C-alpha positions as a LaTeX table, in Angstrom:
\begin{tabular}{lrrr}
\hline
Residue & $x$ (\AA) & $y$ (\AA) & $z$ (\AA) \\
\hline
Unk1 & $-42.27$ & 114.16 & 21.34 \\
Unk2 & $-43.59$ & 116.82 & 19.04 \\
Unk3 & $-41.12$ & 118.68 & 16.42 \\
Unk4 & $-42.12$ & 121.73 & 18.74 \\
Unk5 & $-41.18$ & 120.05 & 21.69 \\
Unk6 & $-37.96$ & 118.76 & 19.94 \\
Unk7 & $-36.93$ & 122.23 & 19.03 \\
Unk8 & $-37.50$ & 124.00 & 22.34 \\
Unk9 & $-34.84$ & 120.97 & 24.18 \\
Unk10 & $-32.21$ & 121.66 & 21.68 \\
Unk11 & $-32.38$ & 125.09 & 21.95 \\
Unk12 & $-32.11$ & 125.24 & 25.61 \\
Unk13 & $-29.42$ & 122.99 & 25.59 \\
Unk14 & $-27.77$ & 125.17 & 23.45 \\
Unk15 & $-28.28$ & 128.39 & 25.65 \\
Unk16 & $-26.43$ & 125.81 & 28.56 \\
Unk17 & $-23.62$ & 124.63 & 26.46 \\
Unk18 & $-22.78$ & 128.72 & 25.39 \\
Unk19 & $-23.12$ & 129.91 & 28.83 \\
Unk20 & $-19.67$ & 127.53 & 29.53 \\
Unk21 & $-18.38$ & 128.94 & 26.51 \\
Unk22 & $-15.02$ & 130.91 & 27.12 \\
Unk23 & $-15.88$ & 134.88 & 27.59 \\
Unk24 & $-14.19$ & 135.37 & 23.91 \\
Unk25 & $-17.69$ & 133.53 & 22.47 \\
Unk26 & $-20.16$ & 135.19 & 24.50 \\
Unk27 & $-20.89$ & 137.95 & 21.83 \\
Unk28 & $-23.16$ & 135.50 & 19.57 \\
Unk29 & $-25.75$ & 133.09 & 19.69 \\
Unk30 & $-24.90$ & 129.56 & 17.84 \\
Unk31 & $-27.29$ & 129.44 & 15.22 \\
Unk32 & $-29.31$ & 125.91 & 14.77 \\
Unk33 & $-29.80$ & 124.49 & 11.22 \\
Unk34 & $-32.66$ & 121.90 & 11.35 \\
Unk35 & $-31.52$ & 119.20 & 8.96 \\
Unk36 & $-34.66$ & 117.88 & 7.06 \\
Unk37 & $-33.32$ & 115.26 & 4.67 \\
Unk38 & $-34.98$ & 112.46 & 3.89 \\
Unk39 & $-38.03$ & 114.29 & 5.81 \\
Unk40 & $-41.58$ & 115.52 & 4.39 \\
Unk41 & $-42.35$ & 119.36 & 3.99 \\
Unk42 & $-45.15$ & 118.65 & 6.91 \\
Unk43 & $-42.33$ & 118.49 & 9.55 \\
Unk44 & $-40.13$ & 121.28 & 7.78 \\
Unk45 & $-43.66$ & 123.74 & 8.24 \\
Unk46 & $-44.31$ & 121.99 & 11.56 \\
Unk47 & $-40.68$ & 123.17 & 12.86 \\
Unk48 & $-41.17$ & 126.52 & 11.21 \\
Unk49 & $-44.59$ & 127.48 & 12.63 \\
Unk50 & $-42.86$ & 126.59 & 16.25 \\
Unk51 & $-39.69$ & 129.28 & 15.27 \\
Unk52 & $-37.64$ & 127.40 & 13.38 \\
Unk53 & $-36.19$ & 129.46 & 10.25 \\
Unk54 & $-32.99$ & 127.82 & 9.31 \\
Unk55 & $-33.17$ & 124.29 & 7.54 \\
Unk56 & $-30.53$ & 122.33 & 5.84 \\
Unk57 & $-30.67$ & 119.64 & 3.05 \\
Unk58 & $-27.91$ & 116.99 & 1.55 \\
Unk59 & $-29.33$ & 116.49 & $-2.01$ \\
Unk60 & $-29.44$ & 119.02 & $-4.11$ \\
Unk61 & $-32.71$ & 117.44 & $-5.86$ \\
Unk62 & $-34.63$ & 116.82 & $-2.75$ \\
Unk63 & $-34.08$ & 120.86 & $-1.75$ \\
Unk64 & $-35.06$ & 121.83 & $-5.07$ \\
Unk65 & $-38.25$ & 119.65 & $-4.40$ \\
Unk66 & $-38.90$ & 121.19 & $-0.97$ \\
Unk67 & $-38.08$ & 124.35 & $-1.84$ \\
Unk68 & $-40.01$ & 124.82 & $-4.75$ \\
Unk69 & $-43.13$ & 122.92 & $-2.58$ \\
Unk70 & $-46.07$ & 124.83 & $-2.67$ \\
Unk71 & $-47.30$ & 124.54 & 1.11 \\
Unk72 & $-43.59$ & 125.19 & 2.08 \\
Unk73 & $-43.69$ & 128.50 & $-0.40$ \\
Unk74 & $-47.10$ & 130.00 & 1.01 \\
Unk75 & $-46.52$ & 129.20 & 4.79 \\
Unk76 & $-42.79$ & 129.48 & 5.52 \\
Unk77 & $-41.92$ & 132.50 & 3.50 \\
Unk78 & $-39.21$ & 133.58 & 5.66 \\
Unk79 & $-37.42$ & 130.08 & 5.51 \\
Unk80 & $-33.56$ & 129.77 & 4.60 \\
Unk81 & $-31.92$ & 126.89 & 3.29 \\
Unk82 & $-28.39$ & 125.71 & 3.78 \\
Unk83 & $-27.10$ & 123.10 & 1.18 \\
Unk84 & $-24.65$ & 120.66 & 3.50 \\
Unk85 & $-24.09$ & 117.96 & 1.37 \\
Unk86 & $-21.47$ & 117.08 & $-1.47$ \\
Unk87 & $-22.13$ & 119.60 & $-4.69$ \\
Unk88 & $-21.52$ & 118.56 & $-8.26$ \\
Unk89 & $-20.74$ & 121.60 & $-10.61$ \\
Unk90 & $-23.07$ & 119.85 & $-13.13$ \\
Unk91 & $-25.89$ & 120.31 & $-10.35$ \\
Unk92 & $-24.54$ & 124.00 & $-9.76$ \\
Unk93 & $-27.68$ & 125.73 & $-11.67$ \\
Unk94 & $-30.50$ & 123.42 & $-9.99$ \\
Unk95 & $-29.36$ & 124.32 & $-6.36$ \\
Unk96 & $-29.12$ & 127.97 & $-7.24$ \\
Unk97 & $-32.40$ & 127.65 & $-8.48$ \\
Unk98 & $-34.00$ & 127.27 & $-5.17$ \\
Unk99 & $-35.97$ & 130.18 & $-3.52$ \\
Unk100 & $-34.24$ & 131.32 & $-0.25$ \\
Unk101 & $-31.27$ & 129.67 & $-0.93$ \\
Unk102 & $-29.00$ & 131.32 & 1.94 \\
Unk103 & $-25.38$ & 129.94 & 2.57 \\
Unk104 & $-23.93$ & 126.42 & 0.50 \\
Unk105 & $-21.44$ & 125.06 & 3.49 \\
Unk106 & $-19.61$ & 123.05 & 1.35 \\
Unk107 & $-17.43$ & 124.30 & $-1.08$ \\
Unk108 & $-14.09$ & 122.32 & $-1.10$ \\
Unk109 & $-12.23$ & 123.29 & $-4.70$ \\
Unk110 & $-11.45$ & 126.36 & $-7.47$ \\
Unk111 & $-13.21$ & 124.42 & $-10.07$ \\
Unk112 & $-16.57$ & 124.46 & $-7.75$ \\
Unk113 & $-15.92$ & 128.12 & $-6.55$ \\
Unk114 & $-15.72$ & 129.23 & $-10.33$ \\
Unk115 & $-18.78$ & 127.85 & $-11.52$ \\
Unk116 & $-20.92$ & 129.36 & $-8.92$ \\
Unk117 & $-19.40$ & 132.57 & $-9.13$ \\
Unk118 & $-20.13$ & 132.59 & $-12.38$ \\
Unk119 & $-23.66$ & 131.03 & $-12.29$ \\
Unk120 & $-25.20$ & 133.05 & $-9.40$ \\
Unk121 & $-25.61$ & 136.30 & $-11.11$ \\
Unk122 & $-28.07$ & 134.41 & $-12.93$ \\
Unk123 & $-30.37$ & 133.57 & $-10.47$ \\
Unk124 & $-29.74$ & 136.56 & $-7.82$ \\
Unk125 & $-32.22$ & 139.05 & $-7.11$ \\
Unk126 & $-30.77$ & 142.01 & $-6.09$ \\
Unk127 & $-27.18$ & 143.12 & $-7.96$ \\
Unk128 & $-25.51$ & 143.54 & $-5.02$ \\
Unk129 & $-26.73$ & 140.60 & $-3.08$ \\
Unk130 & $-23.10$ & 138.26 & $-3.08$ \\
Unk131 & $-23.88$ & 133.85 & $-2.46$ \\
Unk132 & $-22.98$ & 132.78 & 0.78 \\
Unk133 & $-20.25$ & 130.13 & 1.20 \\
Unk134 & $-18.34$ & 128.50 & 3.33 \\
Unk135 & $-15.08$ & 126.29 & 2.89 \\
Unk136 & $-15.91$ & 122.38 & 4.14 \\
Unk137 & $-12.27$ & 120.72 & 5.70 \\
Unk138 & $-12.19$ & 117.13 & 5.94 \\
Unk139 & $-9.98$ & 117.71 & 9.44 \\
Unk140 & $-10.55$ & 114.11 & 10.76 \\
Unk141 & $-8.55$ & 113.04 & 7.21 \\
Unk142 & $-10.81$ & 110.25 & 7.32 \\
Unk143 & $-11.61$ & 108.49 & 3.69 \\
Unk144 & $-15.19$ & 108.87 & 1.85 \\
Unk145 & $-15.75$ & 112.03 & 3.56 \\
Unk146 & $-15.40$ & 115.45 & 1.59 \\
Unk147 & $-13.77$ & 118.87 & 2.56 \\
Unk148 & $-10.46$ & 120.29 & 1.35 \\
Unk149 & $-6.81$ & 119.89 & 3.53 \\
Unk150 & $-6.45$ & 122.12 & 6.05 \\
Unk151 & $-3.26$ & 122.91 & 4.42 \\
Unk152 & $-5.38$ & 123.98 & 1.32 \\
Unk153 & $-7.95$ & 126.59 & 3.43 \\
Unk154 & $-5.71$ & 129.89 & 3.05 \\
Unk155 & $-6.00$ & 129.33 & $-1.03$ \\
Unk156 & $-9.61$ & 128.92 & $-1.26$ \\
Unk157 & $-10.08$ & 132.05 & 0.33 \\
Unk158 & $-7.69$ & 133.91 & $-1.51$ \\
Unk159 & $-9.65$ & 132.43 & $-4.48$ \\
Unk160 & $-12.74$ & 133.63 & $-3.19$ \\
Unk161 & $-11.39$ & 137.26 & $-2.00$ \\
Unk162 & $-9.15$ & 137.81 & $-5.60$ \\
Unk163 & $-11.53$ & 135.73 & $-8.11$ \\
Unk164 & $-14.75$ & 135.28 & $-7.11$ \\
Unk165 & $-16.66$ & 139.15 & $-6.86$ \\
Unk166 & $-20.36$ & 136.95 & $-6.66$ \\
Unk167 & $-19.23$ & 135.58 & $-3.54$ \\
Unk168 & $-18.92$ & 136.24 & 0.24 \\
Unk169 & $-16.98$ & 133.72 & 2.22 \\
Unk170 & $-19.00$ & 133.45 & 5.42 \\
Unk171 & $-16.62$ & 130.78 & 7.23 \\
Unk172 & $-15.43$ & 127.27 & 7.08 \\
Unk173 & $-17.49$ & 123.63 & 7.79 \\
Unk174 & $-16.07$ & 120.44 & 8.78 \\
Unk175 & $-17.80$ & 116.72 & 9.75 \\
Unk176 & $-16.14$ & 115.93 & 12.62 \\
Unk177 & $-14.58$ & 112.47 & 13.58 \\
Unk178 & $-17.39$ & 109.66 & 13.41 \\
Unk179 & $-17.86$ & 108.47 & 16.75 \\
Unk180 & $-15.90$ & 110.34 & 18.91 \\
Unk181 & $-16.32$ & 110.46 & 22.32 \\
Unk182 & $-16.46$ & 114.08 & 23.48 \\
Unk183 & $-16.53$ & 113.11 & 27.22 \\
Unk184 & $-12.51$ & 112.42 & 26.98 \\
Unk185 & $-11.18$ & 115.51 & 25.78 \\
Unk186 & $-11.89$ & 118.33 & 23.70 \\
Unk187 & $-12.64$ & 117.27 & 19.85 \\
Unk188 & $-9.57$ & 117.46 & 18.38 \\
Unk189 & $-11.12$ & 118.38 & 15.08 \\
Unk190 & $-13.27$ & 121.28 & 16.27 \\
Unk191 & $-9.70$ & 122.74 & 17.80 \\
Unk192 & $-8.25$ & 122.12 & 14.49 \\
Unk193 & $-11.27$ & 123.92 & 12.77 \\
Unk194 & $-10.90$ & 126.56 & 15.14 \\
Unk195 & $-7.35$ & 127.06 & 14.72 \\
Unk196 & $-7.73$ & 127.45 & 10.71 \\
Unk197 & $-10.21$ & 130.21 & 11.32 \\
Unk198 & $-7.97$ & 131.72 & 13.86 \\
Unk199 & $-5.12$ & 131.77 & 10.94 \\
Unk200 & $-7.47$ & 132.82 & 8.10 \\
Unk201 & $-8.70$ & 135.77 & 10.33 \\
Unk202 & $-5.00$ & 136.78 & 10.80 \\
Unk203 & $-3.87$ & 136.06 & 6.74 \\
Unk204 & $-6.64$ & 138.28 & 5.79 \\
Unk205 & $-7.25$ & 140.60 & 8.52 \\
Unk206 & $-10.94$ & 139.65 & 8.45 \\
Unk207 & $-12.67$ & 139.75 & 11.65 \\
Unk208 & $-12.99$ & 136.60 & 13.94 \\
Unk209 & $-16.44$ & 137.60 & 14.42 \\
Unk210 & $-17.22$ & 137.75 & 10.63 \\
Unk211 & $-15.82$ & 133.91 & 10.46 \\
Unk212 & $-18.80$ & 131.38 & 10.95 \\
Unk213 & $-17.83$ & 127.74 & 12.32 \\
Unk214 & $-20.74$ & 125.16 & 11.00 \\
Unk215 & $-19.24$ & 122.03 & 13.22 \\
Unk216 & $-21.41$ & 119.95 & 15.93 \\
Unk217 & $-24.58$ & 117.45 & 14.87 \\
Unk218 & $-27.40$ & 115.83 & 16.67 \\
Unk219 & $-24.93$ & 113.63 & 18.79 \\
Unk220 & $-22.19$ & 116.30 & 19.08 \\
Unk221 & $-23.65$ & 119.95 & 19.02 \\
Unk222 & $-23.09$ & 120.94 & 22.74 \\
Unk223 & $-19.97$ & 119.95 & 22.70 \\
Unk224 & $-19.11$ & 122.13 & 19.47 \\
Unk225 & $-21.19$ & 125.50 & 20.87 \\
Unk226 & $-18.53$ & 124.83 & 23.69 \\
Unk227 & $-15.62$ & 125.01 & 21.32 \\
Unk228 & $-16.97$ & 128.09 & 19.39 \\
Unk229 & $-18.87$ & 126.67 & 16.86 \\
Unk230 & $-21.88$ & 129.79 & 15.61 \\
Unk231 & $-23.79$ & 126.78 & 13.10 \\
Unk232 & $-24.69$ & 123.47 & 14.41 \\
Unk233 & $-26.25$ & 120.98 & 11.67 \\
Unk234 & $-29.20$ & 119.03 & 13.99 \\
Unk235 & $-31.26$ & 116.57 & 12.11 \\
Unk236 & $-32.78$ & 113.27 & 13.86 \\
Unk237 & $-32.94$ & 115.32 & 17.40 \\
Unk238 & $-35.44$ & 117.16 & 15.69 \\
Unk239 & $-37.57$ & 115.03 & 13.77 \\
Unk240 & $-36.35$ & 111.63 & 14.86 \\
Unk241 & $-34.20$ & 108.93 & 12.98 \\
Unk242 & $-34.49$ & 109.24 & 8.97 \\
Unk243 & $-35.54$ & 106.50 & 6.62 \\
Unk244 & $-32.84$ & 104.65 & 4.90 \\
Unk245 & $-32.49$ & 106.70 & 1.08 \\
Unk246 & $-33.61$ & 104.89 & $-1.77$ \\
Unk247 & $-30.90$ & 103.97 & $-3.97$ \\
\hline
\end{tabular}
């Protein structure tokens, strides 16, 4: 199967899984992130010549190599990159580097928010033009993965909203539980995700509709466009299983 070919499943399955959506979801389309990591910039302009616009990367080096690739530059010049992976603030100025950087989805502490804030007027182009972030939640509590408490959410975006005039929280992230079986029940950590966007939207009178939920991968993302998720991160349905990293 062709990258093409790849994209156009996915993205009919995801027209299916939001047409059983509840009527309260029916006024967006989930957007699809094609996670390239660990892939060459032939696939990432492969994906984009077939529609694809939205990519996502977990190293902040290998999206500063892509994004700064020449072929990448001159043929997908309408390409936006979401960082998904765990930021260090010492790596803060490389990612904001990167041309067409458009949302990082996972910001998890003060000490991170600060630094960006801080940094991005630096590197913006316009005056006015705020960074893009989003909150990541470690809901499934389960060890080595990153994301904030749930019971910490409401803080970060008062941070953001009192501290932070460079940025515009667009929503809140979460990896949900490894392995879960989706055919039992609903995902208890997309309901929990849900839930904190529910209370953040009534906290800060924000709009639910302005709230983005990035949950749902390549094993899970039907069942998370079902549970109201607008961002789902799909990698190795796209461009087939990745390379172990070198260490």
């Amino acid at each position: 199967m062709t990258v093409a070919a790849n994209l156009k499943i996915i993205h009919d399955q995801i027209l299916a899984a939001s047409a059983r959506r509840p009527l309260e979801y029916k006024d967006f389309e989930p957007r699809l992130v094609a996670v390239s990591k660990l892939k060459p910039p032939e696939l990432i302009i492969d994906a984009y010549e077939a529609g694809q616009r939205h990519f996502g990367e977990n190293y902040v080096n290998e999206l500063v190599e892509k994004g700064t690739n020449q072929n990448i530059l001159a043929k997908c010049s309408d390409i936006r990159w979401h960082f998904i992976g765990h930021l260090q603030r010492n790596k803060v100025n490389k990612l904001l580097s990167v041309p067409n950087l458009y949302v990082i989805e996972t910001v998890d502490n003060e000490k991170l928010l600060s630094v960006l804030n801080f940094s991005w007027p630096k590197f913006r182009s316009q005056d006015d033009l705020k960074l893009k972030v989003m909150i990541q939640v470690n809901v499934s509590k389960e060890e080595g993965k990153n994301g904030c408490e749930v019971s910490k959410v409401s803080a970060l975006v008062k941070y953001i909203i009192n501290n932070c005039k460079n940025l515009e929280f667009v929503g809140l992230m979460t990896i949900g539980m490894s392995g879960y079986d989706a055919t039992k029940r609903s995902n208890p950590d997309f309901l929990q995700l849900r839930e904190c966007k529910q209370n953040v939207s009534k906290e800060f009178g924000i709009d639910l509709k302005k709230i983005e939920l990035s949950m749902g991968m390549s094993n899970d993302y039907e069942h998370a466009v079902e549970l109201g998720s607008t961002n789902v991160r799909v990698g190795s349905a796209i461009f087939g299983e990745r390379p172990k990293k070198d260490i």
